[in-house]
Amino acid sequence: GDSVTQMEGPVTLSEEAFLTINCTYTATGYPSLFWYVQYPGEGLQLLLKATKADDKGSNKGFEATYRKETTSFHLEKGSVQVSDSAVYFCALSGAQKLVFGQGTRLTINP
Amino acid sequence: EAGVTQSPTHLIKTRGQQATLRCSPISGHTSVYWYQQALGLGLQFLLWYDEGEERNRGNFPPRFSGRQFPNYSSELNVNALELEDSALYLCASSFIGQTRATDTQYFGPGTRLTVL
């Protein structure tokens, strides 16, 4: 079945550091790919998405490119802020449901 | 535009009782999805409703059930509660449309269910 694997956390960085959170997937067909973010005590917010190969999703300085050849959708940000501290989930859409990775907890220190 | 809303925010029940959770989708969205986020188990798909019908179901026992009303709001019922049902239950909505293609799912803030 479909699955998503994220790099294990937690990840701790200093403010203004470069961020990469790895995400790879296994799926039949060509799913859409998503990154969601969950701030403490809240639900999930859509961060960005890509619907086909080579698409780049971007939002709030975050970017991720849909790579079919490597089945990856890595999340990157050039300069993180304390306010980026949250749990990040990579997900794919399959059979009209979302399949999530296990989540990566990110902490940014000032 | 109002987002997905869920009620109640918190719910405390004892083992064996029934819990009812409610969700109102974004205006214009016809599909509602339910997910369980249990500690250490990540996000698991529970149920999908579209146009009033149950369309897909995750790997959960039958005591997890629900329905979708004519106004597209939805209810999740959990019968015979067990301690391991304690989790954050998230509702999401999307618009499927005539193409039946999956669109982006937008999530509500969740209901935290605690079973004592």
PDB file of C-alpha atoms in Angstrom, chain A residues 33-35 46-67 73-77:
ATOM      1  CA  LEU A  33       2.007  15.506  -2.271  1.00  0.00           C
ATOM      2  CA  PHE A  34       1.553  17.804   0.710  1.00  0.00           C
ATOM      3  CA  TRP A  35       3.331  19.310   3.675  1.00  0.00           C
ATOM      4  CA  LEU A  46      -1.655  23.162   4.869  1.00  0.00           C
ATOM      5  CA  LEU A  47       1.827  24.508   4.231  1.00  0.00           C
ATOM      6  CA  LEU A  48       2.302  23.663   0.547  1.00  0.00           C
ATOM      7  CA  LYS A  49       1.415  21.105  -2.101  1.00  0.00           C
ATOM      8  CA  ALA A  50       2.458  19.758  -5.501  1.00  0.00           C
ATOM      9  CA  THR A  51       0.204  17.817  -7.823  1.00  0.00           C
ATOM     10  CA  LYS A  52       2.563  16.443 -10.481  1.00  0.00           C
ATOM     11  CA  ALA A  53       6.191  15.603 -11.117  1.00  0.00           C
ATOM     12  CA  ASP A  54       8.644  18.549 -11.106  1.00  0.00           C
ATOM     13  CA  ASP A  55       6.038  20.848  -9.518  1.00  0.00           C
ATOM     14  CA  LYS A  56       7.447  23.081  -6.788  1.00  0.00           C
ATOM     15  CA  GLY A  57       5.194  24.046  -3.923  1.00  0.00           C
ATOM     16  CA  SER A  58       6.102  27.113  -1.887  1.00  0.00           C
ATOM     17  CA  ASN A  59       4.678  29.137   0.981  1.00  0.00           C
ATOM     18  CA  LYS A  60       6.062  31.354   3.775  1.00  0.00           C
ATOM     19  CA  GLY A  61       9.638  30.748   2.601  1.00  0.00           C
ATOM     20  CA  PHE A  62       9.245  26.963   2.577  1.00  0.00           C
ATOM     21  CA  GLU A  63       9.699  25.006  -0.652  1.00  0.00           C
ATOM     22  CA  ALA A  64       9.401  21.394  -1.789  1.00  0.00           C
ATOM     23  CA  THR A  65       9.781  19.856  -5.252  1.00  0.00           C
ATOM     24  CA  TYR A  66       7.924  16.734  -6.419  1.00  0.00           C
ATOM     25  CA  ARG A  67      10.674  14.370  -7.608  1.00  0.00           C
ATOM     26  CA  PHE A  73       9.290  15.665  -1.581  1.00  0.00           C
ATOM     27  CA  HIS A  74      11.870  17.214   0.747  1.00  0.00           C
ATOM     28  CA  LEU A  75      10.923  20.379   2.646  1.00  0.00           C
ATOM     29  CA  GLU A  76      13.449  23.243   2.685  1.00  0.00           C
ATOM     30  CA  LYS A  77      13.699  26.747   4.090  1.00  0.00           C
TER      31      LYS A  77
END
